[in-house]
Amino acid sequence: MSLIVVGSMAFDAIETPFGKSDKIVGGAATYIAWCASNFCKVNQISVVGGDFPQTELDALSARGVSFEGLQIKKDEKSFFWSGKYHLDMNSRDTLVTELNVLANFTPVVPESYQDCEFLMLGNLDPNVQRSVIEQLKTKPKLIVLDTMNFWMDIMLDELKKTISMVDVLMVNDSEARQLSGDYSLVRAAKKIMAMGPKYLIIKKGEHGALLFHENNVFYAPALPLEEVFDPTGAGDTFAGGFIGHLAKTNDISFENMKTAIIVGSAMASYCVEKFGTERLREISQNDIKERLNQFVQLSNFDIALV
Ligand code: AMP
């Protein structure tokens, strides 16, 4: 099955307690595309400036990513984001957000994308995300939305409108608390699902992720890694693995979503091993299988219940 990915393609500058990157290629939709293209055909919707490297687009095209929905604004600059991680590598401060081309982005869904069954709305202005949903002539089988505190701070009402139209929402724990106004993640999940999404994923960085649906909850651990180099894009890579697996298997049952969040966690564990998208570019299908096996071993145990 094929997938539409909407989101930023950008330049990032990252600071961690252990190092600093120059301006490197990033963006939510870039990470999602690198990851999801391991599993299914990806149709990208985004916008970049004339400064965005053609070599990056060529490398993704070689993996079957379609750029018919990419707008290139030759005389403008690409979106730029800079962040600095705290010592725990889980929390970070945004230092700079320069919207540039994203400021006036009006996405256009190409005719050839119309029959896609899966839609991944990566982190972006909620009005832009909603406009893609509204342009689709038939509702996709599954719509997944990722967002962040930035949009909660500046356009909460618009974000809530978009949230009401999707099947799965992905946020991190502090964003779930901000969105619901509740500290308990279980109560927060109930309040957020009442806003529309039938499924909610709460990402907890190195502490894994929770999947909520009705009264069910499933927990996926994160792989304990000796060294986390750069957590940027881990959430987007997780999203790409999650929806990529669902699109590959064409099965949106709760049971298969459990597998999908393990796939997302496995892919995210690769992402953080190097700066930017570097590690995602290197890994093979065998690497993915190997890491999935590590996840199976991580929490597999026998217990005799009396
Ligand atoms: P993550 O670490 O998964 O939360 O995603 C980090 C990526 O999101 C970076 O590559 C940024 O370029 C991108 N990003 C950060 N802020 C925004 C924003 N406000 N809108 C769109 N993309 C963003």
Coordinates of C-alpha atoms and ligand atoms in Angstrom, one line a residue:
M1 CA 0.0 0.0 0.0
S2 CA 1.2 3.5 -0.6
L3 CA 1.7 6.3 1.9
I4 CA 1.5 10.1 1.7
V5 CA 3.9 11.9 4.0
V6 CA 3.4 15.6 4.8
G7 CA 5.9 17.6 6.8
S8 CA 9.0 19.8 6.9
M9 CA 12.2 19.2 4.9
A10 CA 14.7 21.4 6.5
F11 CA 18.1 22.4 7.8
D12 CA 18.9 21.7 11.4
A13 CA 21.7 22.8 13.7
I14 CA 22.0 20.5 16.8
E15 CA 23.9 20.9 20.1
T16 CA 24.2 18.1 22.5
P17 CA 26.3 18.0 25.7
F18 CA 28.8 15.9 23.7
G19 CA 29.0 17.7 20.4
K20 CA 27.6 20.2 17.9
S21 CA 26.6 19.8 14.3
D22 CA 26.9 22.2 11.4
K23 CA 23.8 23.0 9.4
I24 CA 22.7 19.6 8.4
V25 CA 19.7 18.2 6.5
G26 CA 16.7 17.5 8.7
G27 CA 13.0 18.0 8.9
A28 CA 10.2 15.8 10.1
A29 CA 9.2 14.6 6.6
T30 CA 12.8 13.9 5.7
Y31 CA 13.2 11.5 8.6
I32 CA 9.8 9.9 8.0
A33 CA 10.7 9.3 4.3
W34 CA 14.1 7.8 5.1
C35 CA 12.5 5.4 7.5
A36 CA 9.1 4.6 5.8
S37 CA 10.8 3.9 2.5
N38 CA 12.2 0.7 4.0
F39 CA 8.6 -0.6 4.2
C40 CA 6.4 1.0 1.5
K41 CA 6.1 3.5 -1.4
V42 CA 6.3 7.1 -0.1
N43 CA 4.7 10.1 -1.7
Q44 CA 6.1 13.2 -0.3
I45 CA 4.4 16.6 0.2
S46 CA 6.6 19.4 1.4
V47 CA 8.3 22.6 0.5
V48 CA 12.0 23.6 0.3
G49 CA 14.0 26.6 -0.8
G50 CA 16.6 26.8 -3.6
D51 CA 19.3 26.1 -0.9
F52 CA 18.1 22.5 -0.3
P53 CA 20.5 20.0 -1.6
Q54 CA 19.4 18.2 -4.8
T55 CA 21.7 15.3 -3.7
E56 CA 19.3 14.6 -0.8
L57 CA 16.3 14.5 -3.1
D58 CA 18.1 12.2 -5.5
A59 CA 19.1 9.9 -2.7
L60 CA 15.5 9.6 -1.5
S61 CA 14.2 9.3 -5.1
A62 CA 16.5 6.3 -5.5
R63 CA 14.6 4.7 -2.6
G64 CA 11.3 5.1 -4.5
V65 CA 10.2 8.4 -2.8
S66 CA 8.0 10.5 -5.1
F67 CA 8.5 14.3 -5.1
E68 CA 5.6 15.2 -7.3
G69 CA 4.1 16.9 -4.2
L70 CA 7.3 18.8 -3.4
Q71 CA 7.4 22.5 -4.0
I72 CA 10.9 24.1 -4.6
K73 CA 10.9 27.8 -4.1
K74 CA 14.1 28.7 -5.9
D75 CA 14.6 32.2 -4.5
E76 CA 13.7 31.4 -0.9
K77 CA 15.3 29.7 2.1
S78 CA 14.4 26.3 3.5
F79 CA 12.9 25.9 7.0
F80 CA 15.6 26.2 9.7
W81 CA 15.5 24.7 13.2
S82 CA 18.1 24.6 15.9
G83 CA 17.9 22.8 19.2
K84 CA 20.0 22.1 22.2
Y85 CA 19.7 18.9 24.3
H86 CA 20.0 18.7 28.1
L87 CA 22.3 16.3 29.8
D88 CA 19.6 13.5 29.9
M89 CA 19.3 13.7 26.1
N90 CA 15.5 13.4 26.5
S91 CA 14.6 17.0 26.9
R92 CA 15.7 19.9 24.6
D93 CA 15.3 23.6 24.1
T94 CA 14.4 25.0 20.7
L95 CA 17.0 27.8 20.0
V96 CA 15.8 29.0 16.6
T97 CA 12.7 28.3 14.4
E98 CA 12.9 30.2 11.1
L99 CA 9.8 29.2 9.1
N100 CA 11.1 30.7 5.8
V101 CA 9.4 28.7 3.0
L102 CA 7.0 27.1 5.5
A103 CA 5.5 30.5 6.4
N104 CA 3.3 30.6 3.2
F105 CA 3.2 26.9 2.4
T106 CA 0.0 25.9 0.5
P107 CA 0.3 22.2 -0.2
V108 CA -1.2 20.7 -3.4
V109 CA -2.0 17.0 -3.5
P110 CA -1.0 15.7 -6.9
E111 CA -3.6 13.6 -8.8
S112 CA -1.3 10.6 -8.7
Y113 CA -1.4 10.6 -4.8
Q114 CA -5.2 10.5 -4.6
D115 CA -5.5 6.7 -4.2
C116 CA -3.1 6.4 -1.2
E117 CA -4.6 4.5 1.7
F118 CA -2.3 5.8 4.4
L119 CA -1.6 9.5 5.4
M120 CA 1.2 10.5 7.7
L121 CA 0.8 14.2 8.8
G122 CA 4.3 15.0 10.1
N123 CA 4.9 17.9 12.4
L124 CA 3.7 21.1 10.6
D125 CA 1.2 24.0 10.8
P126 CA -2.1 22.3 11.7
N127 CA -3.9 24.3 9.0
V128 CA -1.5 22.9 6.4
Q129 CA -2.0 19.4 7.7
R130 CA -5.8 19.9 7.6
S131 CA -5.7 21.2 4.0
V132 CA -4.1 18.0 2.9
I133 CA -6.9 15.9 4.5
E134 CA -9.5 18.2 2.8
Q135 CA -7.9 17.8 -0.7
L136 CA -8.2 14.0 -0.6
K137 CA -11.3 12.8 -2.6
T138 CA -11.6 9.6 -0.5
K139 CA -10.7 9.4 3.1
P140 CA -7.6 7.3 3.6
K141 CA -7.8 4.0 5.5
L142 CA -5.7 5.6 8.3
I143 CA -4.6 9.1 9.1
V144 CA -1.8 9.6 11.7
L145 CA -0.9 13.0 13.0
D146 CA 2.3 14.1 14.7
T147 CA 2.5 17.5 16.3
M148 CA 4.5 19.4 19.0
N149 CA 4.3 22.0 21.8
F150 CA 5.2 24.8 19.3
W151 CA 1.7 24.5 17.6
M152 CA -0.1 24.0 21.0
D153 CA 1.5 27.3 22.1
I154 CA 0.6 29.4 19.1
M155 CA -2.6 27.9 17.5
L156 CA -4.3 25.5 19.8
D157 CA -7.8 25.9 18.4
E158 CA -6.6 25.2 14.8
L159 CA -4.7 22.2 16.1
K160 CA -7.7 20.8 17.9
K161 CA -9.7 21.1 14.7
T162 CA -7.1 19.0 12.8
I163 CA -6.8 16.5 15.7
S164 CA -10.6 15.9 15.5
M165 CA -10.2 14.6 11.9
V166 CA -7.5 12.0 12.5
D167 CA -7.4 8.3 13.6
V168 CA -4.1 8.2 15.5
L169 CA -2.4 11.1 17.3
M170 CA 1.3 11.0 18.4
V171 CA 2.7 13.3 21.0
N172 CA 5.4 13.1 23.7
D173 CA 4.5 12.9 27.4
S174 CA 4.8 16.6 28.2
E175 CA 2.8 17.5 25.1
A176 CA 0.0 15.0 26.2
R177 CA 0.0 16.8 29.5
Q178 CA -0.1 20.3 27.9
L179 CA -2.9 19.3 25.4
S180 CA -5.1 17.6 28.1
G181 CA -4.3 19.8 31.1
D182 CA -3.9 16.6 33.1
Y183 CA -0.7 15.3 34.7
S184 CA -1.9 11.6 34.7
L185 CA -1.1 10.1 31.3
V186 CA -4.0 7.7 31.6
R187 CA -6.5 10.5 32.2
A188 CA -4.7 12.6 29.6
A189 CA -5.1 9.8 27.1
K190 CA -8.9 9.6 27.8
K191 CA -9.3 13.4 27.4
I192 CA -7.3 13.4 24.1
M193 CA -9.2 10.5 22.6
A194 CA -12.4 12.3 23.4
M195 CA -11.1 15.1 21.1
G196 CA -11.5 12.6 18.1
P197 CA -8.6 10.2 17.6
K198 CA -9.4 6.6 18.3
Y199 CA -5.8 5.8 19.1
L200 CA -3.2 7.8 20.9
I201 CA 0.6 7.2 21.1
I202 CA 2.5 8.9 23.9
K203 CA 6.3 8.9 23.3
K204 CA 8.5 8.9 26.4
G205 CA 11.9 9.1 24.8
E206 CA 14.3 6.6 26.3
H207 CA 11.4 5.2 28.4
G208 CA 9.5 3.9 25.4
A209 CA 6.0 4.6 24.1
L210 CA 2.4 3.9 25.1
L211 CA -0.4 3.0 22.7
F212 CA -3.9 3.8 23.9
H213 CA -7.2 2.6 22.4
E214 CA -10.5 2.6 24.2
N215 CA -9.7 0.9 27.5
N216 CA -6.6 -0.9 26.2
V217 CA -3.0 0.2 26.7
F218 CA 0.2 -1.3 25.3
Y219 CA 3.7 -0.4 26.2
A220 CA 6.8 -0.7 23.9
P221 CA 10.2 -0.2 25.5
A222 CA 13.0 1.8 24.0
L223 CA 16.2 -0.2 23.4
P224 CA 18.7 0.7 26.1
L225 CA 21.7 2.1 24.1
E226 CA 25.2 2.6 25.4
E227 CA 25.4 5.9 23.6
V228 CA 22.8 8.3 22.2
F229 CA 24.5 10.6 19.8
D230 CA 21.6 12.8 18.6
P231 CA 17.9 12.2 19.4
T232 CA 16.7 14.6 16.7
G233 CA 14.2 13.0 14.4
A234 CA 13.7 10.0 16.7
G235 CA 10.0 10.9 16.9
D236 CA 9.7 11.3 13.2
T237 CA 11.6 8.0 12.5
F238 CA 9.3 6.3 15.0
A239 CA 6.3 7.7 13.1
G240 CA 7.8 6.5 9.8
G241 CA 8.3 3.0 11.1
F242 CA 4.9 2.8 12.7
I243 CA 2.9 3.9 9.6
G244 CA 5.4 2.2 7.2
H245 CA 4.7 -1.2 8.9
L246 CA 0.9 -0.6 8.8
A247 CA 1.0 0.3 5.1
K248 CA 3.2 -2.6 4.3
T249 CA 0.9 -5.1 6.0
N250 CA -2.3 -3.2 5.1
D251 CA -3.7 -4.1 8.5
I252 CA -4.9 -1.4 11.0
S253 CA -6.0 -3.7 13.8
F254 CA -4.9 -2.9 17.4
E255 CA -2.9 -6.1 17.4
N256 CA -0.9 -5.0 14.3
M257 CA -0.5 -1.5 15.8
K258 CA 1.3 -3.1 18.7
T259 CA 3.8 -4.6 16.2
A260 CA 4.0 -1.3 14.4
I261 CA 5.1 0.6 17.6
I262 CA 7.8 -1.9 18.1
V263 CA 8.9 -1.4 14.5
G264 CA 8.9 2.4 15.1
S265 CA 10.9 2.0 18.3
A266 CA 13.5 -0.2 16.5
M267 CA 13.9 2.3 13.7
A268 CA 14.2 5.2 16.2
S269 CA 16.9 3.3 18.1
Y270 CA 19.0 3.4 14.9
C271 CA 18.2 7.1 14.2
V272 CA 19.8 8.3 17.4
E273 CA 23.1 6.5 16.8
K274 CA 24.5 9.2 14.6
F275 CA 23.9 12.9 13.8
G276 CA 20.9 13.7 11.5
T277 CA 19.7 11.1 9.0
E278 CA 23.2 9.5 8.7
R279 CA 22.4 6.2 10.4
L280 CA 19.1 5.8 8.6
R281 CA 20.9 6.0 5.3
E282 CA 23.2 3.1 6.2
I283 CA 20.9 0.5 7.6
S284 CA 19.8 -2.6 5.6
Q285 CA 16.7 -4.9 5.8
N286 CA 19.0 -7.3 7.7
D287 CA 19.9 -4.6 10.3
I288 CA 16.2 -3.9 10.8
K289 CA 15.4 -7.6 11.3
E290 CA 18.3 -7.9 13.8
R291 CA 17.1 -5.0 15.8
L292 CA 13.5 -6.2 15.9
N293 CA 14.9 -9.5 17.2
Q294 CA 16.7 -7.6 20.0
F295 CA 13.3 -6.0 20.9
V296 CA 11.7 -9.4 21.1
Q297 CA 14.4 -10.5 23.5
L298 CA 14.2 -7.3 25.5
S299 CA 10.9 -8.1 27.2
N300 CA 10.3 -11.7 26.5
F301 CA 9.9 -13.9 29.6
D302 CA 8.1 -16.9 30.9
I303 CA 6.0 -16.8 33.9
A304 CA 4.0 -19.6 35.5
L305 CA 0.7 -18.1 36.9
V306 CA -0.8 -20.1 39.7
Ligands
AMP1 P1 11.8 15.2 16.4 O1 13.1 15.2 17.0 O2 11.3 13.9 16.0 O3 10.8 15.9 17.3 O4 11.9 16.1 15.1 C1 12.9 17.0 14.8 C2 12.7 17.6 13.4 O5 11.5 18.3 13.4 C3 13.8 18.5 13.0 O6 14.5 17.9 11.9 C4 13.2 19.8 12.6 O7 13.6 20.3 11.4 C5 11.7 19.5 12.6 N1 11.0 20.6 13.3 C6 11.2 21.2 14.4 N2 10.3 22.2 14.7 C7 9.4 22.1 13.7 C8 8.2 22.9 13.4 N3 7.8 23.9 14.2 N4 7.6 22.6 12.2 C9 8.0 21.6 11.4 N5 9.1 20.9 11.7 C10 9.8 21.1 12.8

